[in-house]
Coordinates of C-alpha atoms and ligand atoms in Angstrom, one line a residue:
Chain A
M58 CA 76.6 -161.9 127.2
T59 CA 73.4 -162.1 125.8
D60 CA 73.3 -160.1 122.8
K61 CA 74.5 -161.9 119.8
V62 CA 76.8 -160.1 117.4
S63 CA 75.8 -159.7 114.0
V64 CA 78.4 -160.6 111.0
A65 CA 78.6 -160.5 107.3
L66 CA 81.2 -162.3 105.2
M67 CA 81.9 -161.2 101.8
Q68 CA 84.0 -163.0 98.9
G69 CA 85.5 -161.2 96.1
S70 CA 88.1 -162.7 93.7
S71 CA 89.6 -165.2 95.6
C72 CA 90.1 -169.1 96.3
W73 CA 87.9 -169.3 99.6
G74 CA 91.0 -170.4 101.5
C75 CA 90.5 -167.9 104.0
F76 CA 87.0 -168.9 104.8
Q77 CA 88.0 -172.4 104.9
S78 CA 90.9 -171.6 107.4
L79 CA 87.8 -169.9 109.5
I80 CA 85.9 -173.3 109.4
D81 CA 89.0 -175.2 110.1
I82 CA 88.8 -173.8 113.6
H83 CA 86.8 -176.9 113.7
L84 CA 85.2 -177.9 117.1
R85 CA 85.8 -174.4 118.5
L86 CA 82.9 -173.5 115.9
A87 CA 80.8 -174.8 118.6
E88 CA 82.0 -171.8 120.8
V89 CA 81.9 -169.4 118.4
L90 CA 78.9 -169.8 116.2
P91 CA 76.3 -169.4 119.2
M92 CA 77.6 -166.0 119.5
L93 CA 76.7 -165.1 116.1
D94 CA 73.9 -163.5 114.1
I95 CA 74.8 -164.1 110.3
K96 CA 73.2 -161.1 108.4
F97 CA 75.3 -162.6 105.1
W98 CA 77.5 -165.2 104.0
A99 CA 76.9 -166.4 100.6
A100 CA 78.0 -170.0 100.8
V101 CA 76.5 -170.7 104.3
A102 CA 73.4 -168.9 104.9
D103 CA 70.4 -168.1 102.2
F104 CA 70.7 -164.2 102.1
K105 CA 70.8 -162.7 98.7
H106 CA 72.8 -159.5 98.0
E107 CA 69.2 -157.5 97.9
H108 CA 69.3 -158.4 101.8
L109 CA 72.5 -157.1 102.3
E110 CA 71.6 -153.7 100.3
G111 CA 68.6 -153.5 102.6
Y112 CA 70.2 -153.6 105.9
P113 CA 70.4 -150.1 107.5
D114 CA 74.1 -148.5 107.1
K115 CA 76.4 -149.7 110.2
S116 CA 73.8 -152.3 111.3
I117 CA 76.2 -155.0 111.2
D118 CA 78.7 -155.4 114.0
V119 CA 81.8 -157.3 112.1
G120 CA 82.3 -157.8 108.6
L121 CA 84.9 -160.0 106.6
Y122 CA 86.0 -159.5 103.3
E123 CA 87.9 -162.1 101.7
G124 CA 89.6 -161.6 98.3
A125 CA 90.7 -158.8 95.7
A126 CA 88.3 -156.8 93.7
R127 CA 88.6 -157.6 90.1
T128 CA 85.1 -157.3 89.0
E129 CA 83.0 -154.3 89.0
E130 CA 80.5 -156.3 91.2
D131 CA 83.5 -157.0 93.9
I132 CA 84.1 -153.2 93.8
H133 CA 80.5 -152.7 94.8
H134 CA 80.3 -155.7 97.0
L135 CA 83.4 -154.0 99.2
K136 CA 82.0 -150.6 99.1
L137 CA 78.5 -152.0 100.1
M138 CA 80.3 -154.1 103.1
R139 CA 82.0 -150.8 104.4
E140 CA 78.6 -148.9 104.2
K141 CA 76.7 -151.9 106.4
C142 CA 79.6 -152.5 108.9
K143 CA 80.6 -151.2 111.6
T144 CA 84.1 -153.1 111.8
L145 CA 85.4 -154.0 108.4
I146 CA 88.0 -156.7 108.8
S147 CA 90.5 -157.2 105.9
F148 CA 90.4 -160.6 105.6
G149 CA 93.8 -162.3 104.2
S150 CA 96.4 -161.4 102.0
C151 CA 94.4 -161.0 98.8
S152 CA 92.2 -158.4 100.8
C153 CA 95.0 -156.6 102.3
F154 CA 98.0 -156.4 99.6
G155 CA 96.3 -157.7 96.5
G156 CA 97.9 -161.3 97.0
I157 CA 97.9 -163.9 94.5
P158 CA 95.0 -162.3 92.1
G159 CA 97.1 -159.0 92.1
L160 CA 99.7 -160.9 90.3
A161 CA 97.2 -160.4 87.3
N162 CA 98.7 -156.7 87.2
F163 CA 102.1 -158.4 86.0
S164 CA 100.1 -158.1 82.6
D165 CA 97.8 -155.8 80.9
I166 CA 94.3 -156.6 80.9
E167 CA 94.4 -157.5 77.4
E168 CA 97.1 -159.9 77.8
C169 CA 95.1 -161.5 80.6
Y170 CA 91.9 -161.8 78.3
D171 CA 94.3 -163.3 75.5
V172 CA 95.5 -166.0 78.1
K173 CA 92.1 -166.8 80.0
F174 CA 89.7 -166.3 76.8
R175 CA 90.8 -165.7 73.5
S176 CA 94.0 -168.0 73.0
N177 CA 92.8 -170.2 75.8
K178 CA 94.0 -173.6 74.8
T179 CA 91.2 -175.6 75.9
V180 CA 88.4 -173.8 73.7
K181 CA 88.2 -173.0 70.1
D182 CA 87.5 -169.3 68.9
G183 CA 87.5 -168.0 72.3
K184 CA 85.9 -164.8 73.1
V185 CA 85.7 -162.4 76.3
P186 CA 82.2 -163.5 77.7
T187 CA 80.1 -160.2 78.1
E188 CA 76.7 -161.5 78.9
N189 CA 75.5 -162.6 82.3
V190 CA 79.1 -161.8 84.1
P191 CA 80.0 -158.6 86.0
P192 CA 82.4 -156.4 83.9
I193 CA 86.0 -156.8 84.8
A194 CA 88.2 -154.1 86.1
P195 CA 90.9 -153.2 84.0
V196 CA 93.7 -153.4 86.9
I197 CA 93.4 -154.6 90.6
K198 CA 93.7 -151.7 92.7
P199 CA 94.3 -152.9 96.4
N200 CA 91.0 -152.8 98.7
N201 CA 92.2 -150.2 100.6
Q202 CA 92.2 -147.6 97.8
Y203 CA 88.3 -148.3 97.6
V204 CA 87.4 -148.3 101.4
D205 CA 89.2 -147.8 104.7
F206 CA 89.5 -150.8 106.9
D207 CA 89.5 -151.1 110.5
V208 CA 91.5 -154.4 111.1
Y209 CA 94.0 -156.1 108.8
L210 CA 94.2 -159.7 109.4
P211 CA 96.4 -161.2 106.5
G212 CA 97.9 -164.6 105.8
C213 CA 97.2 -166.8 103.0
P214 CA 95.6 -168.0 104.7
P215 CA 95.3 -166.3 108.1
T216 CA 95.7 -169.3 110.4
S217 CA 93.1 -170.7 112.0
D218 CA 94.3 -170.0 115.6
L219 CA 94.8 -166.5 114.4
I220 CA 91.2 -166.1 113.4
F221 CA 90.0 -168.0 116.3
K222 CA 91.8 -165.4 118.2
A223 CA 90.6 -162.3 116.4
L224 CA 86.9 -163.6 116.1
T225 CA 86.5 -164.0 119.9
T226 CA 88.2 -160.6 120.9
L227 CA 86.0 -158.9 118.4
I228 CA 82.9 -160.4 119.7
K229 CA 83.5 -159.6 123.1
G230 CA 83.9 -155.9 122.0
D231 CA 87.8 -155.9 122.9
E232 CA 90.6 -154.3 121.0
L233 CA 92.5 -156.6 118.9
V234 CA 96.2 -156.2 119.5
L235 CA 98.6 -158.2 117.2
D236 CA 102.2 -158.5 117.9
P237 CA 104.1 -156.6 115.3
H238 CA 107.0 -159.4 115.1
T239 CA 108.2 -160.7 111.9
V240 CA 108.4 -164.6 111.2
C241 CA 112.5 -164.6 112.2
H242 CA 111.2 -164.1 115.9
Y243 CA 109.3 -166.9 115.7
C244 CA 111.7 -168.8 113.9
N245 CA 113.6 -171.6 116.1
R246 CA 116.7 -171.7 113.9
D247 CA 120.1 -170.5 115.1
K248 CA 121.4 -167.5 113.1
Q249 CA 125.1 -166.5 113.3
E250 CA 125.3 -163.8 110.5
T251 CA 127.7 -165.4 108.0
P252 CA 127.8 -164.1 104.4
I253 CA 126.2 -166.5 102.1
P254 CA 128.8 -168.0 99.6
E255 CA 125.9 -168.9 97.2
I256 CA 122.3 -168.8 96.7
L257 CA 120.5 -172.4 96.6
R258 CA 117.3 -173.3 95.1
P259 CA 114.7 -175.2 97.4
F260 CA 115.8 -178.3 95.9
D261 CA 119.6 -177.8 96.0
G262 CA 121.0 -180.2 98.7
N263 CA 119.7 -180.9 102.0
A264 CA 119.1 -178.2 104.6
D265 CA 120.5 -178.3 108.2
P266 CA 117.3 -178.3 110.3
D267 CA 118.6 -176.1 113.2
R268 CA 120.4 -173.3 111.1
C269 CA 118.9 -170.3 109.5
L270 CA 117.7 -171.2 106.0
L271 CA 118.9 -167.9 104.4
E272 CA 122.5 -168.1 106.3
Q273 CA 122.6 -171.4 104.4
G274 CA 121.6 -169.7 101.0
Y275 CA 118.0 -170.7 100.6
I276 CA 116.0 -167.4 100.0
C277 CA 113.7 -166.8 103.0
M278 CA 111.3 -163.9 103.3
G279 CA 110.8 -164.4 106.8
S280 CA 112.7 -161.0 107.9
A281 CA 110.2 -158.9 105.7
T282 CA 107.0 -160.7 106.8
W283 CA 104.7 -160.3 109.6
G284 CA 105.0 -163.4 111.9
L285 CA 101.1 -163.6 112.7
C286 CA 101.8 -167.3 111.8
E287 CA 104.2 -168.0 114.4
G288 CA 106.8 -169.1 111.7
Q289 CA 105.2 -172.5 110.9
C290 CA 107.0 -173.1 107.7
V291 CA 110.4 -172.1 108.7
N292 CA 110.0 -174.4 112.0
K293 CA 108.9 -177.2 109.6
G294 CA 111.7 -176.8 107.4
A295 CA 110.3 -175.0 104.2
T296 CA 111.5 -171.5 103.5
C297 CA 109.0 -168.5 104.2
R298 CA 107.4 -167.2 101.1
G299 CA 106.0 -164.1 102.7
C300 CA 102.3 -165.0 102.8
F301 CA 101.5 -162.6 105.8
G302 CA 102.7 -159.6 104.2
P303 CA 104.6 -156.7 105.3
P304 CA 104.7 -156.3 109.6
P305 CA 103.3 -153.0 110.9
P306 CA 103.4 -150.3 109.8
I307 CA 101.4 -152.5 107.5
M308 CA 102.0 -150.9 104.1
Q309 CA 105.8 -151.2 104.2
D310 CA 107.2 -152.5 100.8
Q311 CA 107.8 -156.0 101.8
G312 CA 109.4 -157.1 98.7
A313 CA 112.0 -154.3 98.7
N314 CA 112.8 -155.3 102.4
G315 CA 113.4 -159.0 101.4
I316 CA 115.7 -157.7 98.9
G317 CA 117.5 -155.6 101.4
M318 CA 117.9 -158.7 103.6
L319 CA 119.1 -160.7 101.1
G320 CA 122.0 -158.4 100.0
S321 CA 123.0 -158.1 103.5
Y322 CA 123.7 -162.0 103.5
A323 CA 124.8 -162.3 99.9
P324 CA 127.3 -159.5 99.1
L325 CA 127.7 -161.5 95.8
E326 CA 128.7 -160.2 92.2
P327 CA 126.1 -159.0 90.3
E328 CA 125.8 -161.2 87.5
V329 CA 126.1 -164.0 89.9
I330 CA 123.4 -163.0 92.2
Q331 CA 121.0 -162.0 89.2
D332 CA 121.6 -165.2 87.9
A333 CA 120.5 -166.9 90.9
V334 CA 117.5 -165.1 91.3
R335 CA 115.4 -165.6 88.2
D336 CA 111.9 -163.7 88.9
P337 CA 112.5 -161.2 91.7
L338 CA 109.3 -159.6 91.4
G339 CA 107.4 -162.6 91.6
L340 CA 109.6 -164.0 94.4
F341 CA 109.7 -160.9 96.7
W342 CA 106.1 -159.5 96.0
R343 CA 104.6 -162.7 95.4
F344 CA 101.8 -161.6 98.3
S345 CA 102.0 -157.7 98.4
Y346 CA 102.6 -156.4 94.6
A347 CA 99.5 -154.3 94.4
T348 CA 100.4 -152.5 97.3
S349 CA 103.9 -152.0 96.7
H350 CA 105.9 -149.2 95.2
L351 CA 106.5 -150.9 91.9
G352 CA 102.8 -152.3 92.0
S353 CA 101.4 -148.8 92.5
M354 CA 103.3 -147.1 89.5
R355 CA 102.2 -150.1 87.5
I356 CA 98.5 -149.4 88.4
R357 CA 98.4 -145.7 87.4
R358 CA 99.8 -146.8 84.0
E359 CA 97.4 -149.2 83.6
E360 CA 94.8 -146.7 84.9
A361 CA 96.3 -143.9 82.5
K362 CA 95.6 -146.3 79.3
N363 CA 92.4 -146.8 80.1
Q364 CA 91.4 -143.2 80.4
Chain B
M1 CA 101.5 -141.8 99.0
T2 CA 101.9 -138.1 98.6
M3 CA 102.8 -137.0 95.1
A4 CA 105.4 -134.2 94.3
K5 CA 103.5 -132.1 92.0
T6 CA 104.7 -132.7 88.5
Q7 CA 106.5 -130.0 87.0
T8 CA 104.8 -130.5 83.4
D9 CA 101.8 -129.2 84.6
S10 CA 103.5 -125.6 84.8
E11 CA 104.7 -123.5 82.0
H12 CA 108.2 -124.1 82.7
E13 CA 110.0 -126.4 80.5
W14 CA 110.5 -129.6 82.2
T15 CA 113.8 -130.6 83.7
P16 CA 114.7 -134.0 85.5
R17 CA 114.4 -134.4 89.1
I18 CA 116.7 -136.6 90.1
V19 CA 117.3 -138.1 93.8
A20 CA 120.9 -138.6 94.8
Y21 CA 122.0 -141.0 97.7
C22 CA 125.6 -140.2 98.6
C23 CA 127.5 -141.9 101.4
N24 CA 129.2 -139.5 103.7
W25 CA 132.7 -140.9 103.5
C26 CA 133.3 -140.8 99.8
S27 CA 130.8 -139.5 97.5
Y28 CA 129.4 -137.0 99.6
A29 CA 132.8 -135.5 99.6
G30 CA 133.4 -136.3 96.0
A31 CA 130.2 -134.0 95.5
D32 CA 131.6 -131.3 97.7
L33 CA 135.1 -131.5 96.1
A34 CA 133.0 -131.1 92.4
G35 CA 131.4 -127.8 94.2
T36 CA 134.6 -126.2 95.7
S37 CA 136.5 -127.1 92.4
R38 CA 134.1 -125.4 90.3
I39 CA 133.5 -128.5 88.1
Q40 CA 130.3 -127.8 85.8
Y41 CA 127.6 -130.1 86.4
P42 CA 123.5 -130.5 85.8
P43 CA 121.9 -128.9 88.7
N44 CA 119.1 -131.5 89.0
A45 CA 120.5 -134.0 91.5
R46 CA 118.9 -133.4 95.2
I47 CA 121.5 -135.1 97.3
V48 CA 120.4 -137.1 100.6
R49 CA 123.5 -138.0 102.6
V50 CA 123.5 -141.5 104.2
N51 CA 126.3 -142.8 106.2
C52 CA 127.1 -145.6 104.1
T53 CA 125.4 -147.1 100.9
G54 CA 124.9 -150.5 102.8
R55 CA 122.2 -148.4 104.5
I56 CA 120.2 -148.2 101.5
S57 CA 117.2 -150.3 101.0
P58 CA 115.6 -150.8 97.5
E59 CA 112.7 -149.2 99.3
F60 CA 114.5 -145.9 99.0
I61 CA 114.9 -146.0 95.4
L62 CA 111.4 -147.3 94.6
A63 CA 109.7 -145.0 96.9
A64 CA 111.4 -142.0 95.0
L65 CA 110.6 -143.4 91.8
D66 CA 106.6 -143.8 93.3
M67 CA 106.9 -140.4 94.5
G68 CA 107.5 -138.8 91.3
A69 CA 111.5 -138.7 90.8
D70 CA 112.4 -139.1 87.6
G71 CA 115.8 -140.8 88.1
V72 CA 117.8 -141.8 91.0
L73 CA 121.3 -141.9 91.7
V74 CA 123.5 -143.9 94.2
S75 CA 127.0 -143.0 94.6
G76 CA 129.2 -144.8 97.0
C77 CA 132.9 -145.8 98.0
H78 CA 134.8 -148.1 95.6
P79 CA 134.6 -151.9 96.2
G80 CA 137.1 -152.5 98.7
D81 CA 137.0 -148.9 100.1
C82 CA 133.6 -148.9 102.1
H83 CA 134.8 -147.5 105.4
Y84 CA 132.4 -150.2 106.8
T85 CA 134.3 -152.8 105.0
S86 CA 131.5 -154.4 102.7
G87 CA 128.3 -152.1 102.9
N88 CA 128.4 -151.0 99.5
L89 CA 128.7 -154.8 98.3
K90 CA 125.7 -155.5 100.3
L91 CA 123.9 -152.5 98.3
R92 CA 125.5 -153.8 95.0
A93 CA 123.8 -157.1 95.4
R94 CA 120.6 -155.5 96.5
W95 CA 120.6 -153.4 93.3
A96 CA 121.5 -156.3 90.9
I97 CA 118.1 -157.9 91.9
M98 CA 116.2 -154.6 92.4
E99 CA 117.3 -153.6 89.1
K100 CA 115.6 -156.9 87.2
A101 CA 112.4 -156.3 89.1
I102 CA 112.2 -152.8 88.2
E103 CA 112.6 -154.1 84.6
Q104 CA 109.9 -157.0 85.2
A105 CA 107.5 -153.8 86.3
G106 CA 108.0 -152.3 83.1
I107 CA 109.9 -149.5 84.3
D108 CA 113.1 -148.2 82.2
T109 CA 116.2 -149.1 84.3
R110 CA 118.0 -146.1 82.8
R111 CA 116.4 -144.0 85.3
I112 CA 118.5 -145.5 87.9
R113 CA 122.1 -145.2 88.2
L114 CA 124.6 -146.8 90.6
Q115 CA 128.4 -145.6 90.7
W116 CA 131.3 -145.3 92.6
A117 CA 133.3 -142.1 93.3
S118 CA 135.7 -141.5 96.3
A119 CA 136.3 -138.4 98.0
S120 CA 139.0 -137.2 95.5
E121 CA 136.8 -138.1 92.4
G122 CA 134.9 -134.9 92.0
Q123 CA 134.8 -135.2 88.6
V124 CA 133.8 -138.9 88.4
F125 CA 130.6 -137.6 90.7
A126 CA 129.9 -134.7 88.3
D127 CA 130.0 -136.9 85.3
G128 CA 127.7 -139.5 86.8
V129 CA 125.1 -137.0 87.6
A130 CA 125.3 -135.7 84.0
K131 CA 125.1 -139.1 82.5
L132 CA 122.0 -140.1 84.3
V133 CA 120.4 -136.4 83.8
E134 CA 121.2 -137.0 80.1
Q135 CA 119.7 -140.6 80.2
V136 CA 116.2 -139.5 81.8
K137 CA 116.0 -136.7 79.5
E138 CA 115.6 -139.0 76.6
L139 CA 112.9 -140.9 78.6
G140 CA 110.8 -137.8 79.8
P141 CA 109.2 -137.3 83.0
I142 CA 108.4 -140.2 84.8
Q143 CA 104.9 -139.4 85.5
E144 CA 104.2 -139.3 81.4
E145 CA 104.3 -142.9 82.1
W146 CA 101.0 -142.7 83.9
K147 CA 99.4 -139.9 82.1
Ligands
SF4_602 S1 94.5 -164.9 100.6 FE1 94.9 -166.9 100.0 S2 94.1 -168.2 100.8 FE2 92.9 -166.3 101.5 S3 91.6 -166.2 99.4 FE3 93.3 -165.2 98.9 S4 94.6 -166.9 98.0 FE4 93.0 -167.8 98.8
SF4_603 S1 115.6 -165.6 107.6 FE1 114.1 -167.5 107.4 S2 115.1 -169.2 108.4 FE2 116.0 -167.3 108.9 S3 115.7 -167.0 111.1 FE3 114.4 -165.7 109.7 S4 112.7 -166.7 109.4 FE4 114.3 -168.3 110.2
SF4_604 S1 106.3 -168.7 107.8 FE1 106.1 -167.2 105.7 S2 105.0 -168.6 104.2 FE2 104.9 -169.8 106.0 S3 102.8 -169.3 106.9 FE3 104.2 -167.9 108.2 S4 104.4 -166.1 106.3 FE4 103.5 -167.8 105.2
FES605 S1 130.9 -145.7 103.4 FE1 131.1 -145.2 101.5 S2 130.1 -146.9 100.6 FE2 130.1 -147.6 102.8

C-alpha cells in the first residue's frame, strides 16, 4: 500500500482513556503510524478546529469520536466529524452508549450544577461559569441521536488489541467483522447452573477461582455484555461490570438483560433480593444508561422540562 | 424506537393503554374464564400470551413503557404452581430489582403490576386489571411525563 490513510481523532466529554488505550498498542504504533496521515488530533498534532472545519466534506478516511456530547461544542464537533469523515467510529462506551458521563442523567441539570459549581465544597460562593466556556446541554443524549456511526467499537476503554485489529483492518480498507459473543463465551470458569442461595457483595468471602462467579452469588454482567475484551476481568478473578455494553444487535437493553439473568440464577424472595441489590440502576446500567429504555424516557422528560 | 401515537393528541378522551403479559397455563386461561363468565372489567388491557412468566425479561416491560404503554401488567401462576416449576419465581426476582430501578429512574412504579391468577381465578384476573387501570388513571398518560 502506498497511499496513506487520512484520520481525525476527536474528543468529546470523556476521560481520554480510550485514546490512551490506543497509544498503549506500544511498539505496534511503529507499524500503524507510518500508514496514517493525521488530519486532526488535538492532543498530538497541531491542527486547530478551523483546520478541521476547512477540510472538504468526506475528505477524511477514518474518524474516531471518543466521549459523550455534554457541551454544545461537543455536539458541534461530533456533527463536524460526521461531515468530514467517510468512516466514523464510535470509539469507546461513552461514545457508543453514553458510558460514565451518561450517568449524569440520573440527576437533572440544576442538580448537577449544584454539586459541581454552586455548592461545591471546595469553593466559596460558587457560580455556574458562563464566560469562555461552551454552554452545557441540558441532558446527555447518546451520540447516535445526533449522527450515524459506521462502526461501534465499545469498551471502557476498548482493549489495545481490539483497537489494533480494528485500525489495521480499516486502514487496509477491509470490512471489520467483530464476533458477537458475550463475555461468558470467553470466560474459562465452569458453569453448572445451580440456583444461588444468596447474593454476595464483591468483598464477601473468597471466590472459587474455577467456578462461574454468578453461580457463587457475585453479580456478574458477563452474560449481558459484548465479549470484545475476551473476558479479561472474569478470567483474572473480578466480576464483569459490563463495560463493553450490550452485544449485537448493538442497542439491546443491557441492564434489563443483566437483571433477567440474575433473576434466573437467584429466584429469591423479593425483599431479600431488593436488600442485596442496593443500586440496580447504577449497577446494571452503569455503561449504557443513555441508550437504555429507562434512560431514553428520562432524556425525553428532561428535554420536555427545558422546552 | 417507534412511538405509539399518543391518544391525548386526539379529541377522544384519554383512556389508559395497558400491556398485559399473561402466562399460557394460568393467567391466560384465567383471562379467558373472565371473558366466558362475563365478568366485567375495563377493556384497556392488550393481552400478550407467553408460555411462562419465566420467559419475561425486564426488557419486555421497559420497552412497553418506553414505547408509550401507560401501564404494564404481568400475570402468572401462583408461586409453587408454575408449570415449569420456578419460572414465576425467576420473574418475581427480576421484577423486584427492576421495580427499584424504575423508581430510581423517576417513573412511578404504580404503572406496573405483578399478580398471580390461576386458571380458575377469572375474578382475580379481572380485579387485577381494574386495579392497575385505576392506578394509571390517577397518574395520567405516561407521555405527559415528557410533554
Ligand atoms: S469509554 Fe471509558 S475509557 Fe473511554 S473515554 Fe469513556 S470513560 Fe474513558
Ligand atoms: S456470568 Fe460471569 S463468571 Fe459466569 S460464565 Fe459468565 S462471565 Fe463467567
Ligand atoms: S470482563 Fe466485563 S468489565 Fe471486564 S473488560 Fe470485559 S466487559 Fe469490561
Ligand atoms: S407457567 Fe404460569 S408462570 Fe410459569
